[in-house]
Short mmCIF file of C-alpha atoms in Angstrom, two decimals:
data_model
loop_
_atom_site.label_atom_id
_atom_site.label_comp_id
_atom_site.label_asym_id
_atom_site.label_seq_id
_atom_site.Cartn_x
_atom_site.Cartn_y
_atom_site.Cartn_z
CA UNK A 234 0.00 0.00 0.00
CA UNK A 235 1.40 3.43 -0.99
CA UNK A 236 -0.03 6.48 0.49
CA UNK A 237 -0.53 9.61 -2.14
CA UNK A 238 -1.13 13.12 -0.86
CA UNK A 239 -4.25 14.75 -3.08
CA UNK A 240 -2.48 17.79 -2.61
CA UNK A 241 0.20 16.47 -4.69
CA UNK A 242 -2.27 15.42 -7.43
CA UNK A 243 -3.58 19.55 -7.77
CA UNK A 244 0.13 20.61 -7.91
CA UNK A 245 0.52 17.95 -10.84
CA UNK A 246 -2.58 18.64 -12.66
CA UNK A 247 -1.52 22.62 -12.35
CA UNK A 248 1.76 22.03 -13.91
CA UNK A 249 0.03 20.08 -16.70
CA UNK A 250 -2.70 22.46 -17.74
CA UNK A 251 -0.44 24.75 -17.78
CA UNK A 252 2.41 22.45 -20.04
CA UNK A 253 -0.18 21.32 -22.16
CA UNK A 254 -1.42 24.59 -23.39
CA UNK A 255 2.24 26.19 -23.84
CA UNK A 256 3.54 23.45 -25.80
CA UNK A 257 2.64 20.69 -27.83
CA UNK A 258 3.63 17.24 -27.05
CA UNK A 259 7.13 16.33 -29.23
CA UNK A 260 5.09 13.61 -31.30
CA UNK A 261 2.67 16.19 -32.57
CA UNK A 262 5.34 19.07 -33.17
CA UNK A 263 6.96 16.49 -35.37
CA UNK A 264 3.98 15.39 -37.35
CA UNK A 265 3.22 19.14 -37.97
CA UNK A 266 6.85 20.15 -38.56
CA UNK A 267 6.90 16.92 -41.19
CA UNK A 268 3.63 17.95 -43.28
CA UNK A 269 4.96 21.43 -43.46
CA UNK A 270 7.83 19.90 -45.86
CA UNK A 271 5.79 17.26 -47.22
CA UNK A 272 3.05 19.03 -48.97
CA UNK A 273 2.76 19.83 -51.75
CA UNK A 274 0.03 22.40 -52.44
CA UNK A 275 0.94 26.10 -52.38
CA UNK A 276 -1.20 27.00 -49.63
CA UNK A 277 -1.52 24.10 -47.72
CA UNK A 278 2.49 24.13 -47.27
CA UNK A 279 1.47 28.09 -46.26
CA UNK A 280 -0.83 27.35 -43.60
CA UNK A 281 1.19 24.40 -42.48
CA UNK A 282 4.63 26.94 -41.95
CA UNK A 283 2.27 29.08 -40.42
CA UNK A 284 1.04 26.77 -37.66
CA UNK A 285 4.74 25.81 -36.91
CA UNK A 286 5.68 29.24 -36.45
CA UNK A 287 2.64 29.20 -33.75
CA UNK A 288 3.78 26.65 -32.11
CA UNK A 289 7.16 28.63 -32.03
CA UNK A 290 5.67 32.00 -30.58
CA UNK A 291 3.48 30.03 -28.03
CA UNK A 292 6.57 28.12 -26.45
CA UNK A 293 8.82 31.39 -26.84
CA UNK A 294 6.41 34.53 -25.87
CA UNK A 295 4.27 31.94 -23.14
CA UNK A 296 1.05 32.67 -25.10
CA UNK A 297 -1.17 29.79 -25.47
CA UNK A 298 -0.99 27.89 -28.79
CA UNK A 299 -5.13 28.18 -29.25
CA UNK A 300 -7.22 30.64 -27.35
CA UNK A 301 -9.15 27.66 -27.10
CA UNK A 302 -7.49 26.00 -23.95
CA UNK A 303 -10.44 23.50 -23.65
CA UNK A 304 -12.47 21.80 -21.17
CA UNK A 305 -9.45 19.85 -19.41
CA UNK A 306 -10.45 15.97 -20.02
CA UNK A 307 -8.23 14.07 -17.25
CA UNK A 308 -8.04 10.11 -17.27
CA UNK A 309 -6.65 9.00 -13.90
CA UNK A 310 -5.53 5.37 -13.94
CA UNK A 311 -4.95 4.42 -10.13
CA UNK A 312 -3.61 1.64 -8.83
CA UNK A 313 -5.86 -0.45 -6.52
CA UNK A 314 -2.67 -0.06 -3.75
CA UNK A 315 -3.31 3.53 -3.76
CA UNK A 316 -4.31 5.23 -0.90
CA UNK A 317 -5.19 8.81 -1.12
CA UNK A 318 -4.57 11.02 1.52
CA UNK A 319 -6.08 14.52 2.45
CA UNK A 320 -9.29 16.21 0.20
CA UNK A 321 -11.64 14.34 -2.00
CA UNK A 322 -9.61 13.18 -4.96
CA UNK A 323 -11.87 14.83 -7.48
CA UNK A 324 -11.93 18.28 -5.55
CA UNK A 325 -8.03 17.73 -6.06
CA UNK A 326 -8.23 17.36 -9.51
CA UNK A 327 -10.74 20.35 -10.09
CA UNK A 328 -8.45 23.25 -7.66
CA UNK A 329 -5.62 21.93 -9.79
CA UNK A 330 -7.86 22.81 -13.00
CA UNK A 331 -8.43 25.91 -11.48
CA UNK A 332 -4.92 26.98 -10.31
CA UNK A 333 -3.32 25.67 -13.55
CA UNK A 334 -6.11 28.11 -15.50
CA UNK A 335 -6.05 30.97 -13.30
CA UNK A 336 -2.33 31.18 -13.29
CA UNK A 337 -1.32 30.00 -16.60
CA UNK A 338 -3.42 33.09 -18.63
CA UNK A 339 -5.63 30.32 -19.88
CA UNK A 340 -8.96 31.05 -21.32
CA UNK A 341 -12.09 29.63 -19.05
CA UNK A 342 -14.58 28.03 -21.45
CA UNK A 343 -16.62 26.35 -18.75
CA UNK A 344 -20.47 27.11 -18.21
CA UNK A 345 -21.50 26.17 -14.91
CA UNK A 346 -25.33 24.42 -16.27
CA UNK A 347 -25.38 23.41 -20.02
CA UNK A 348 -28.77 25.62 -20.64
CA UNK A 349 -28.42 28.42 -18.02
CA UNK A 350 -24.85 28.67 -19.52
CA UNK A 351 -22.99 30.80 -16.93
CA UNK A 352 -19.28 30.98 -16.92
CA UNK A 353 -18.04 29.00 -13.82
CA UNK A 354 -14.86 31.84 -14.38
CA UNK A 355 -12.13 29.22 -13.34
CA UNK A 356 -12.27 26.67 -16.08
CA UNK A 357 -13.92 24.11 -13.56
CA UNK A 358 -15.45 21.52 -13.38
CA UNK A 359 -13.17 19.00 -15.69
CA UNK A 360 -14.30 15.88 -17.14
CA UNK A 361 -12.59 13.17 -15.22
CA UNK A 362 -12.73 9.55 -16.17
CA UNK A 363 -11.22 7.15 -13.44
CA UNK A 364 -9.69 3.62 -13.99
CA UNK A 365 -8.50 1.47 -11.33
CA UNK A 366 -5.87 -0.64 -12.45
CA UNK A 367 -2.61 -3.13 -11.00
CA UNK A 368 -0.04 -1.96 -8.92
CA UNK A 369 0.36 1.44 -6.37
CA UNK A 370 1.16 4.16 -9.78
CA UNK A 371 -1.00 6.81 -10.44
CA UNK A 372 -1.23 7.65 -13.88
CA UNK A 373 -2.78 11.28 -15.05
CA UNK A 374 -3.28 12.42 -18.58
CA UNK A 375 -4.62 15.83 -19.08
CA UNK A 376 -6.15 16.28 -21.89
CA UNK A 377 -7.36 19.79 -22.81
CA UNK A 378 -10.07 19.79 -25.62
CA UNK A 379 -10.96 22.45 -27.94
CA UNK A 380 -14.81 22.45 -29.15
CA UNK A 381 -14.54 23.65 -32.74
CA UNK A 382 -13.48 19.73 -33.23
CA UNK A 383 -15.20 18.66 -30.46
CA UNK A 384 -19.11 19.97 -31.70
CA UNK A 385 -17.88 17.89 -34.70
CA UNK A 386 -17.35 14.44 -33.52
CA UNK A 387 -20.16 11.64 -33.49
CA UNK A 388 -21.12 8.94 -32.50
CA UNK A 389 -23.24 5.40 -34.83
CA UNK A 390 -24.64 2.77 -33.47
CA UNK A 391 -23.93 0.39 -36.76
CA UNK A 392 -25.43 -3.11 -37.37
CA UNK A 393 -23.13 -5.88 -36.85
CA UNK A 394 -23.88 -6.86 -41.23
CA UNK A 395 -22.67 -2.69 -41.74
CA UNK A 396 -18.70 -4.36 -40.39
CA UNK A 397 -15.58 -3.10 -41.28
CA UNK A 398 -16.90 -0.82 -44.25
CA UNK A 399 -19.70 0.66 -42.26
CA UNK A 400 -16.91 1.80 -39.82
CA UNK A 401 -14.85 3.34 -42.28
CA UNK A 402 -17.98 4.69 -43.99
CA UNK A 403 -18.71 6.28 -40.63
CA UNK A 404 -15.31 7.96 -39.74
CA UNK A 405 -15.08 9.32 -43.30
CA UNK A 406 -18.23 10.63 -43.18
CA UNK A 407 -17.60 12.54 -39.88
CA UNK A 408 -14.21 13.96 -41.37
CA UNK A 409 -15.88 15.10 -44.43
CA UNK A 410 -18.65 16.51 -42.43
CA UNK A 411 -16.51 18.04 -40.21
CA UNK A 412 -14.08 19.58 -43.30
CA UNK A 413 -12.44 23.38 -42.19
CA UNK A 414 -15.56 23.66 -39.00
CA UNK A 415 -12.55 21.26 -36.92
CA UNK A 416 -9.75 23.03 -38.02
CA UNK A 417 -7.73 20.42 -39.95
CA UNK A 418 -4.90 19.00 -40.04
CA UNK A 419 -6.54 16.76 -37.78
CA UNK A 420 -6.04 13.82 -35.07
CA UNK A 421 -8.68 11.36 -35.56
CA UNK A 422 -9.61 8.68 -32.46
CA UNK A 423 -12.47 6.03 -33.06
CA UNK A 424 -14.13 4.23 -30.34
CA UNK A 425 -15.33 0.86 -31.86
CA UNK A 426 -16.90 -1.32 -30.19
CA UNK A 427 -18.16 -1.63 -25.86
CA UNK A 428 -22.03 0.30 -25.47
CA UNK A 429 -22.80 3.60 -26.55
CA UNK A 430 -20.70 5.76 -23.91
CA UNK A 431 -18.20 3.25 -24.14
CA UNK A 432 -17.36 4.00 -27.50
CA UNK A 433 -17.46 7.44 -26.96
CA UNK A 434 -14.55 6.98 -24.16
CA UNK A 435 -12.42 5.12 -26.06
CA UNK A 436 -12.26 7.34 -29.21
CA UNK A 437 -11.21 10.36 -26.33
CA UNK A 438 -8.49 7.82 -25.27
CA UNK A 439 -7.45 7.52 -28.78
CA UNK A 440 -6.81 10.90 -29.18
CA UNK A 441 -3.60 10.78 -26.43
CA UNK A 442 -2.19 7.92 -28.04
CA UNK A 443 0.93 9.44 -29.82
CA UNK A 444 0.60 10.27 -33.30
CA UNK A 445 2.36 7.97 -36.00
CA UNK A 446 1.78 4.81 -33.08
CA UNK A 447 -0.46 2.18 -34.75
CA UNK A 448 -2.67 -0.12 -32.65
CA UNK A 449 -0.95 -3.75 -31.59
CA UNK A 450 -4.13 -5.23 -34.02
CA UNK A 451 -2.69 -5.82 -37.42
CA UNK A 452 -6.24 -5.66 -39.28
CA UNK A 453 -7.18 -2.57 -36.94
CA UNK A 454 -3.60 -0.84 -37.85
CA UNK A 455 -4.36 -1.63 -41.71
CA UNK A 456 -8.11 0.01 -40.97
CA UNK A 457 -5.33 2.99 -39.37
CA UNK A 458 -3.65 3.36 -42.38
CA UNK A 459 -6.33 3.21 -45.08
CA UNK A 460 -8.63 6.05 -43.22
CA UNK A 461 -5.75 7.99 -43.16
CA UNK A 462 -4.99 7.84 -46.36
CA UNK A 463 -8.73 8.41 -47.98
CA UNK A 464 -8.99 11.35 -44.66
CA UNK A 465 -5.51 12.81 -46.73
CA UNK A 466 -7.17 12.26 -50.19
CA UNK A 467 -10.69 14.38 -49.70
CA UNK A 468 -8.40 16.96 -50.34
CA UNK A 469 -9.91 19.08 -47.60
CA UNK A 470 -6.13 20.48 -46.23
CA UNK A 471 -5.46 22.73 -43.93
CA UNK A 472 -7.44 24.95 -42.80
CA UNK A 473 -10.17 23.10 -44.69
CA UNK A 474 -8.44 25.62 -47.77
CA UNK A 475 -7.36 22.62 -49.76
CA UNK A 476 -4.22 19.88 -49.96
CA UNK A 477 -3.26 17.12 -48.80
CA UNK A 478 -2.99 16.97 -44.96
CA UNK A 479 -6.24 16.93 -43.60
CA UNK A 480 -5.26 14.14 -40.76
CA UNK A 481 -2.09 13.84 -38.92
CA UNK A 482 -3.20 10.14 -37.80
CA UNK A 483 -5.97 7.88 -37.21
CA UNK A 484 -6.49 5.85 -34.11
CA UNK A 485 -8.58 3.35 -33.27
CA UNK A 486 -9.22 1.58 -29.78
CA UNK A 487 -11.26 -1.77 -29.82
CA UNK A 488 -13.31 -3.38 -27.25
CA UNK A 489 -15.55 -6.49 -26.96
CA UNK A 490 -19.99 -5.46 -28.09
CA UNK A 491 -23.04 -7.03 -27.94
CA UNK A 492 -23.89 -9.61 -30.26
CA UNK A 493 -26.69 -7.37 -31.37
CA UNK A 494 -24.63 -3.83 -31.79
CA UNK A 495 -21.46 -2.23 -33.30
CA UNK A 496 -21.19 0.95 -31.73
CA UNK A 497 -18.25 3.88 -33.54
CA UNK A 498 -17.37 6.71 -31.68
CA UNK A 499 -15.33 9.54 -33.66
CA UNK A 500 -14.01 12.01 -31.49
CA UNK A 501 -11.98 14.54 -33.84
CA UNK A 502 -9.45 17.07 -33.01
CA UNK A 503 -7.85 19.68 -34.33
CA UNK A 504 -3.93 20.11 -34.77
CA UNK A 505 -4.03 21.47 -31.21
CA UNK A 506 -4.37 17.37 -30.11
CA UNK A 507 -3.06 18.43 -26.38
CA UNK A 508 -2.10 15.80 -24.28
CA UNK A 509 0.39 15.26 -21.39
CA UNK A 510 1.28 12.52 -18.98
CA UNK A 511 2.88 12.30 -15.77
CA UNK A 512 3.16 8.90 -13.87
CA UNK A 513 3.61 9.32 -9.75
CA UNK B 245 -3.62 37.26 -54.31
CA UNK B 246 -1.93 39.32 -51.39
CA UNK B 247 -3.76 42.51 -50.72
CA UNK B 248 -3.50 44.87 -47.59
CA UNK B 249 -6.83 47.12 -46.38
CA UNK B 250 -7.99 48.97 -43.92
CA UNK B 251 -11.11 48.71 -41.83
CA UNK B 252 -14.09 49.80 -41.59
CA UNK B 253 -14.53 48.78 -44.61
CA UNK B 254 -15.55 50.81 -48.32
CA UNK B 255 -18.03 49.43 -51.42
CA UNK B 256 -15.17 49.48 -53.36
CA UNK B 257 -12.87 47.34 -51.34
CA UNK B 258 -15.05 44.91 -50.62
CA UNK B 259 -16.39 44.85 -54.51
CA UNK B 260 -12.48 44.09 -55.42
CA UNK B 261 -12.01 41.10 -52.87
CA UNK B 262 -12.41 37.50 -54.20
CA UNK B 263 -12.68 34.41 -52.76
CA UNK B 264 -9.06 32.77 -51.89
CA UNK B 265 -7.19 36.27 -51.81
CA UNK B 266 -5.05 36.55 -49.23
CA UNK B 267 -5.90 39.80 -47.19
CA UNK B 268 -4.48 41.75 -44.54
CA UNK B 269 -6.23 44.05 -42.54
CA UNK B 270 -5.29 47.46 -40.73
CA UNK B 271 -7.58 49.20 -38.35
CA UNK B 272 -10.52 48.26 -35.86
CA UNK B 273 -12.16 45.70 -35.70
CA UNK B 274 -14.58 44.38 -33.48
CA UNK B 275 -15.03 40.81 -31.27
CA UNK B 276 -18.48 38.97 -30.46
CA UNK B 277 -18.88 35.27 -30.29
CA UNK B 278 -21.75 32.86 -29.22
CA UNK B 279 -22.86 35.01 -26.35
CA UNK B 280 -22.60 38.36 -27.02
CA UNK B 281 -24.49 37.45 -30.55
CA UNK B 282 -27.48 35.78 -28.41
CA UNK B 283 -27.29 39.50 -26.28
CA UNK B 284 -27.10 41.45 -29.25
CA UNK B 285 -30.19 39.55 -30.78
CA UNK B 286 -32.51 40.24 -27.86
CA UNK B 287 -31.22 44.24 -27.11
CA UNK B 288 -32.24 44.65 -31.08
CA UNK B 289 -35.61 42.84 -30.35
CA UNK B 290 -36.26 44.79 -26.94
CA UNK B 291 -35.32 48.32 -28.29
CA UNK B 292 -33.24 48.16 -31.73
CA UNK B 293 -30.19 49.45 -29.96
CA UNK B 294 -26.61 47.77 -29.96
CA UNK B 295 -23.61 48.47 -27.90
CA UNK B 296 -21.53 48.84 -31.13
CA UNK B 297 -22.07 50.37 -34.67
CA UNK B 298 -22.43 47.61 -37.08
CA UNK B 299 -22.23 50.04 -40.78
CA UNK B 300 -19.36 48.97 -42.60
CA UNK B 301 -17.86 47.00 -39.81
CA UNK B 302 -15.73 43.59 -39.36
CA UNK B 303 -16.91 41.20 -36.17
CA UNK B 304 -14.12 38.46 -35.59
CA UNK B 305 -15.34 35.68 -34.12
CA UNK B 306 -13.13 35.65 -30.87
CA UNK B 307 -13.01 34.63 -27.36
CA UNK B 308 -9.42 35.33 -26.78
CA UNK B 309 -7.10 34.01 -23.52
CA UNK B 310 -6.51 36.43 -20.79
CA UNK B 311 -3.27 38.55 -21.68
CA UNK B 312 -0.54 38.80 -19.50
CA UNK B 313 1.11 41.80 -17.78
CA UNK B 314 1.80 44.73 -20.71
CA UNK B 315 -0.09 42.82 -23.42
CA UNK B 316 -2.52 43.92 -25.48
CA UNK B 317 -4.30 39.95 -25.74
CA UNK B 318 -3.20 36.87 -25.32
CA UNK B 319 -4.15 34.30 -27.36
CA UNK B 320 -6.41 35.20 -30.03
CA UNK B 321 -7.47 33.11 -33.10
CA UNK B 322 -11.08 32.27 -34.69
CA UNK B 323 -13.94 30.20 -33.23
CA UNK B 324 -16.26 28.36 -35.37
CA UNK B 325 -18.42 30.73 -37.33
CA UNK B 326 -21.52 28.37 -37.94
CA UNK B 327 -22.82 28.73 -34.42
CA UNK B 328 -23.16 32.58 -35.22
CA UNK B 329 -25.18 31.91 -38.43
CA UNK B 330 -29.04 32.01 -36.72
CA UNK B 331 -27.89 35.71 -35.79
CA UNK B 332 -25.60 36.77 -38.90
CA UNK B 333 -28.31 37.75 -41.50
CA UNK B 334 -29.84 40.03 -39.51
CA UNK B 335 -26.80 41.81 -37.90
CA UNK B 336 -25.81 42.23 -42.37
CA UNK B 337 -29.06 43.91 -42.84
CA UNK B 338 -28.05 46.29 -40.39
CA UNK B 339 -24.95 47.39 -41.98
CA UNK B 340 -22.17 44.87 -40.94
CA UNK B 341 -19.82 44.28 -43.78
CA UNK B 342 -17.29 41.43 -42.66
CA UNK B 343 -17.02 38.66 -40.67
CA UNK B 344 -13.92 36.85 -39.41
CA UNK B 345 -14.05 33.21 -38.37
CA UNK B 346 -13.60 29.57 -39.61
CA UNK B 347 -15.73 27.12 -41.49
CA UNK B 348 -18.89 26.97 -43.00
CA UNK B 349 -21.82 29.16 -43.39
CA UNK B 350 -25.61 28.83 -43.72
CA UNK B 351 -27.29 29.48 -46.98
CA UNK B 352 -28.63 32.49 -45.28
CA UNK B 353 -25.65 33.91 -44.22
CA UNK B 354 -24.45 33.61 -47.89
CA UNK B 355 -27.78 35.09 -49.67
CA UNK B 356 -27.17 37.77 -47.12
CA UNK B 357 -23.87 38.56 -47.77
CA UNK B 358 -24.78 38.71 -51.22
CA UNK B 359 -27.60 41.23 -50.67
CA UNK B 360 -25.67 43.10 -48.64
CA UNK B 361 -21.97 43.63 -50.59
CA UNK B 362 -20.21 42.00 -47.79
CA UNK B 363 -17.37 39.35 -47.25
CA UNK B 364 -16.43 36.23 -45.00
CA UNK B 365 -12.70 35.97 -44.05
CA UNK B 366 -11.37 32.81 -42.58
CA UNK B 367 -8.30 32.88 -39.91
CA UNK B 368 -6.33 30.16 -39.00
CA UNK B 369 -7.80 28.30 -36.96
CA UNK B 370 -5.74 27.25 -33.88
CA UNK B 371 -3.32 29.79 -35.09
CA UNK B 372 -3.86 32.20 -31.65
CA UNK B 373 -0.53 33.07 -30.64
CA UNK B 374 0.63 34.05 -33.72
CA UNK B 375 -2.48 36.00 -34.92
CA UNK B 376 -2.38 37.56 -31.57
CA UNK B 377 0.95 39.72 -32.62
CA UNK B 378 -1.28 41.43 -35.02
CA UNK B 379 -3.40 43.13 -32.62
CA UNK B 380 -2.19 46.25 -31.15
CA UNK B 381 -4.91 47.28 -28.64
CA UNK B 382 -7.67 45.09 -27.28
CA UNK B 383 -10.59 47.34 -25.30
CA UNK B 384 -14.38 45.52 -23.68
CA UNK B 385 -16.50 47.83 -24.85
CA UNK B 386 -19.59 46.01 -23.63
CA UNK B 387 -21.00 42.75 -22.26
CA UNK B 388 -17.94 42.87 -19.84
CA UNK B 389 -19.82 40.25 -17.70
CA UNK B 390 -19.45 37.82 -20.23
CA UNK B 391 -15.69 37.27 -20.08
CA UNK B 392 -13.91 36.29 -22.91
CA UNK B 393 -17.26 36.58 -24.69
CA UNK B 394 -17.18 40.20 -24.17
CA UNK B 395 -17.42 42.73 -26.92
CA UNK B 396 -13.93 43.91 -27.65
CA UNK B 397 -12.89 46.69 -29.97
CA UNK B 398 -9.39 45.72 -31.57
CA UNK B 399 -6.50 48.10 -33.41
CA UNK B 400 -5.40 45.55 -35.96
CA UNK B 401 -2.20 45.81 -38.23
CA UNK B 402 -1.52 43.78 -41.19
CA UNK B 403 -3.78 40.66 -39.65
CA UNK B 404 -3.96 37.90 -41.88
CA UNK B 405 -6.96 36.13 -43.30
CA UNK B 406 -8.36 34.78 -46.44
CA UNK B 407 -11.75 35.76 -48.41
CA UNK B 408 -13.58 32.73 -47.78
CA UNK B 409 -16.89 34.15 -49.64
CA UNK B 410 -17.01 37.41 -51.38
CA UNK B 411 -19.87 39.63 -52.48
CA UNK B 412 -20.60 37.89 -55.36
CA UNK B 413 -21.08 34.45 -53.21
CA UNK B 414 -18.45 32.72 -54.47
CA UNK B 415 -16.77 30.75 -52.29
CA UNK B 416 -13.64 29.21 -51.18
CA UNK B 417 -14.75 26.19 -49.35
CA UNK B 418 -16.95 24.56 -52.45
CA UNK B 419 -13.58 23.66 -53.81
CA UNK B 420 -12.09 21.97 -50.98
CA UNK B 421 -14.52 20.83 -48.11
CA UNK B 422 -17.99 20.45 -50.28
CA UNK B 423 -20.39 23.45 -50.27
CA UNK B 424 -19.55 26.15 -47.73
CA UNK B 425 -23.37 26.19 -46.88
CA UNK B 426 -23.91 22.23 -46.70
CA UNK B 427 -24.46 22.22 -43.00
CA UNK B 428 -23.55 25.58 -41.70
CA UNK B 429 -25.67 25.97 -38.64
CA UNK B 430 -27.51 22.84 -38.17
CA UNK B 431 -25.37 20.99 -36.20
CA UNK B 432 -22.31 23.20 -35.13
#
C-alpha cells in the first residue's frame, strides 16, 4: 500500500494544464513540422509553416498555442494499492484545474449548467474519467479539448452486417462533415466497439495515443492506415483551404460489443491534439 | 492574391475582394462570439439598440485568452463561425460588412452577404498566438460580464486572413470541403 497526498495530485494537474497549453507534445510538433515539408500544395504548405511558427511563438512569448485552452479531459488510472490522503480526490483534480487556468493566462470556457450557460470563471469543473488498475502508480493524462473539433465528432450505433466498411464509412463521413468547421490537419480517435458511452470513451483515449503509433491489431492498424490515407485524399487540407494533410493520424481503440450492436465513436481534433502525462 | 486594407470597410474594397485572396487588414475591428451574438439579438428585439455600430464593420469571431502583464491579448485566433449563423443575417441587414471566423456558413448567411456587398474571411484556426501579434490594442466595450465573450474593440495591423466568400457568393470552401453552406448551422 502506498499512500498519495491529493495535494500532490492539484500541484501535478496545475503544472500540466499549464504544459499542455504552452507546448505541444514532441510527437505532434513532429507530425506538424513533417507535413509542413511534405506538402505539396501552395497553400496548404502556407498554412502548415504558419502553424509551426505558432507553435514557435506560443513556447517562446508563453502565449497559449489556441485561445481555445479547452475543457481539461483528465483520465486518472490508479492503482488499486493507492491510498489517497487529504481532500476528496476529485476536488483535487478540479483546484488543480483551477490553479493551472487561473495562473497559466488560460482562457475559461466552462459554463457552470449546459442551458443556463454561466461561466463557472475558473475553467472548472473537468471531465474526469477514473480507472483502477494493478499496482500502487498513479497515472494522469490531461487532456485539454478544444470544441470547434469537439461539436464535430459523433457517434453510430452500426449493425453488426454494416462491419468493417460501415466503420470506415462512418469515420469518413464525420471527417468530411466536419471539413475546415474542426480546423484540420486533424487527429482522428475512433471508439469501436463496448455500449454507446463506451465507445465514446475510447475514441477520447485515442486521441492521447501518440501520433504515427499504430494499434498492436494488425487488421485494426491496416483500418489505421487506409482512413488515413482516404482522410488525406478528400483533399480538404489545412485549414479546410485545400491539400493534402487533412489528418495527422488515425487511431482506433477496440473493445468487446453485444452480439446485437457495433457501436463507432469519432471524437476529432484539431492540430491542437493536447495531451500530457505524468506517472507518480 | 496578397492585398493589404484597412477597416471599416468601403463598397469598393469589398467589390475588389475575391474568394481565396489573401488579405491583410489594418484598423478596428470588433469581437463577439456565441454570447454576445445571443445579447445582441434580444437588445435589437427589446429596443433596436446595440452596444456597437455595425455600418461597414468587421466582427471576428473571438473569445481570446486572458493577456498577460503589458499585453494587449493573449491568445487570439477564430472560433467556429456556424454557431453565429441564426444571428448573422440580420446583424448584415443592419450594416455589418465582414465577418472573421472559420468554417462553414448557412445558406442564409451567404444570400445575405450577397444582398448586402459583404465578405467572409477565414483565420487560422488554432493559429492564436501568432495572430495575436497582429493586434495592437484590445478594449471591452460592452458585455464585460461575459468574459472572454465580451465585446472587444481591436487596433489591428496587417492581420492575416483569407476571403472565404465574397460579395458575389463565391466561395472558397466549395472547392475543398464540399459546399460552404452544406451544414452551416444545423449541427455546429
Amino acid at each position: 500500500m502506498r499512500t498519495i497526498q491529493t495535494a500532490e495530485i492539484t500541484k501535478q494537474i496545475r503544472e500540466m494544464c499549464i504544459e499542455a497549453n504552452y507546448f505541444l507534445s514532441p510527437d505532434m510538433k513532429q507530425a506538424i513540422e513533417k507535413a509542413a515539408e511534405t506538402e505539396s500544395t501552395e497553400i496548404g504548405k502556407h498554412i502548415l509553416g504558419k502553424l509551426c511558427e505558432n507553435m514557435k511563438i506560443a513556447g517562446e512569448d508563453m502565449i497559449p498555442v489556441c485561445q481555445d485552452t479547452g475543457m481539461a479531459v483528465v483520465f486518472m488510472e490508479i492503482g488499486q494499492d493507492v491510498h489517497f490522503e487529504g481532500d476528496y480526490l476529485e476536488d483535487a483534480v478540479n483546484e488543480g484545474v483551477r490553479q493551472g487556468y487561473r495562473d497559466g493566462y488560460l482562457r475559461k470556457s466552462v459554463v457552470g449548467d449546459p442551458l443556463i450557460r454561466e461561466n463557472t470563471k475558473d475553467n472548472t469543473p473537468a471531465v474526469v474519467h477514473y480507472q483502477i488498475v494493478p499496482g500502487e502508480q498513479v497515472k494522469i493524462t490531461v487532456a485539454p479539448k478544444g470544441f470547434g473539433s469537439e461539436n464535430m465528432s459523433r457517434v453510430f450505433m452500426l449493425k453488426p452486417a454494416d462491419g468493417m466498411e460501415g466503420v470506415k464509412q462512418a469515420v469518413l463521413s464525420a471527417v468530411k462533415e466536419a471539413g475546415p468547421n474542426a480546423c484540420p490537419p486533424m487527429v482522428v480517435g475512433v471508439g469501436v466497439g463496448g455500449t454507446f458511452e463506451k465507445c465514446a470513451i475510447l475514441a477520447k483515449q485515442a486521441l492521447t495515443r501518440p501520433v504515427q503509433e499504430f494499434s498492436e491489431i494488425p487488421y485494426v492498424k491496416d483500418m489505421e492506415q487506409e482512413l488515413l490515407r482516404k482522410i488525406n485524399e478528400t483533399g480538404i487540407g489545412p485549414g479546410g483551404l485545400g491539400g493534402e494533410t487533412t489528418a495527422l493520424a488515425v487511431h482506433i481503440n477496440t473493445y468487446p460489443t453485444h452480439i446485437a450492436g457495433l457501436p463507432v465513436a469519432v471524437n476529432i481534433c484539431c492540430h491542437v491534439n493536447r495531451h500530457v502525462v505524468r506517472v507518480l | 492574391m496578397e492585398r493589404y486594407i484597412h477597416a471599416p470597410l468601403d463598397a469598393d474594397t469589398i467589390s475588389s475582394l475575391k474568394a481565396g485572396d489573401f488579405v491583410y487588414i489594418t484598423g478596428t475591428i470588433y469581437t463577439a462570439r456565441d454570447a454576445a451574438h445571443k445579447r445582441m439579438s434580444e437588445t435589437l428585439a427589446e429596443n433596436g439598440r446595440l452596444p456597437i455600430k455595425l455600418e461597414n464593420n468587421i466582427i471576428y469571431y473571438l473569445g481570446p485568452s486572458p493577456a498577460r502583464e503589458g499585453r494587449p491579448i493573449g491568445s487570439a485566433g477564430p472560433t467556429t463561425s456556424g454557431r453565429m449563423d441564426k444571428y448573422t443575417p440580420a446583424l448584415l441587414d443592419l450594416g455589418l460588412k465582414g465577418m472573421i471566423g472559420k468554417g462553414r456558413r448557412s445558406r442564409e448567411v451567404k444570400d445575405a452577404v450577397v444582398r448586402n456587398g459583404g465578405v467572409y474571411f477565414a483565420a487560422i484556426g488554432g493559429a492564436g498566438a501568432l495572430l495575436s501579434k497582429a493586434i495592437k490594442k484590445s478594449e471591452v466595450i460592452a458585455y464585460e460580464d461575459l468574459g472572454t465573450e465580451a465585446i472587444r474593440r481591436l487596433e489591428v495591423e496587417d492581420f492575416p486572413v483569407i476571403v472565404v466568400m465574397d460579395a458575389e457568393g463565391n466561395d472558397l470552401y466549395e472547392k475543398t470541403a464540399g459546399d460552404v453552406v452544406r451544414n452551416g448551422s444545423d449541427r455546429d
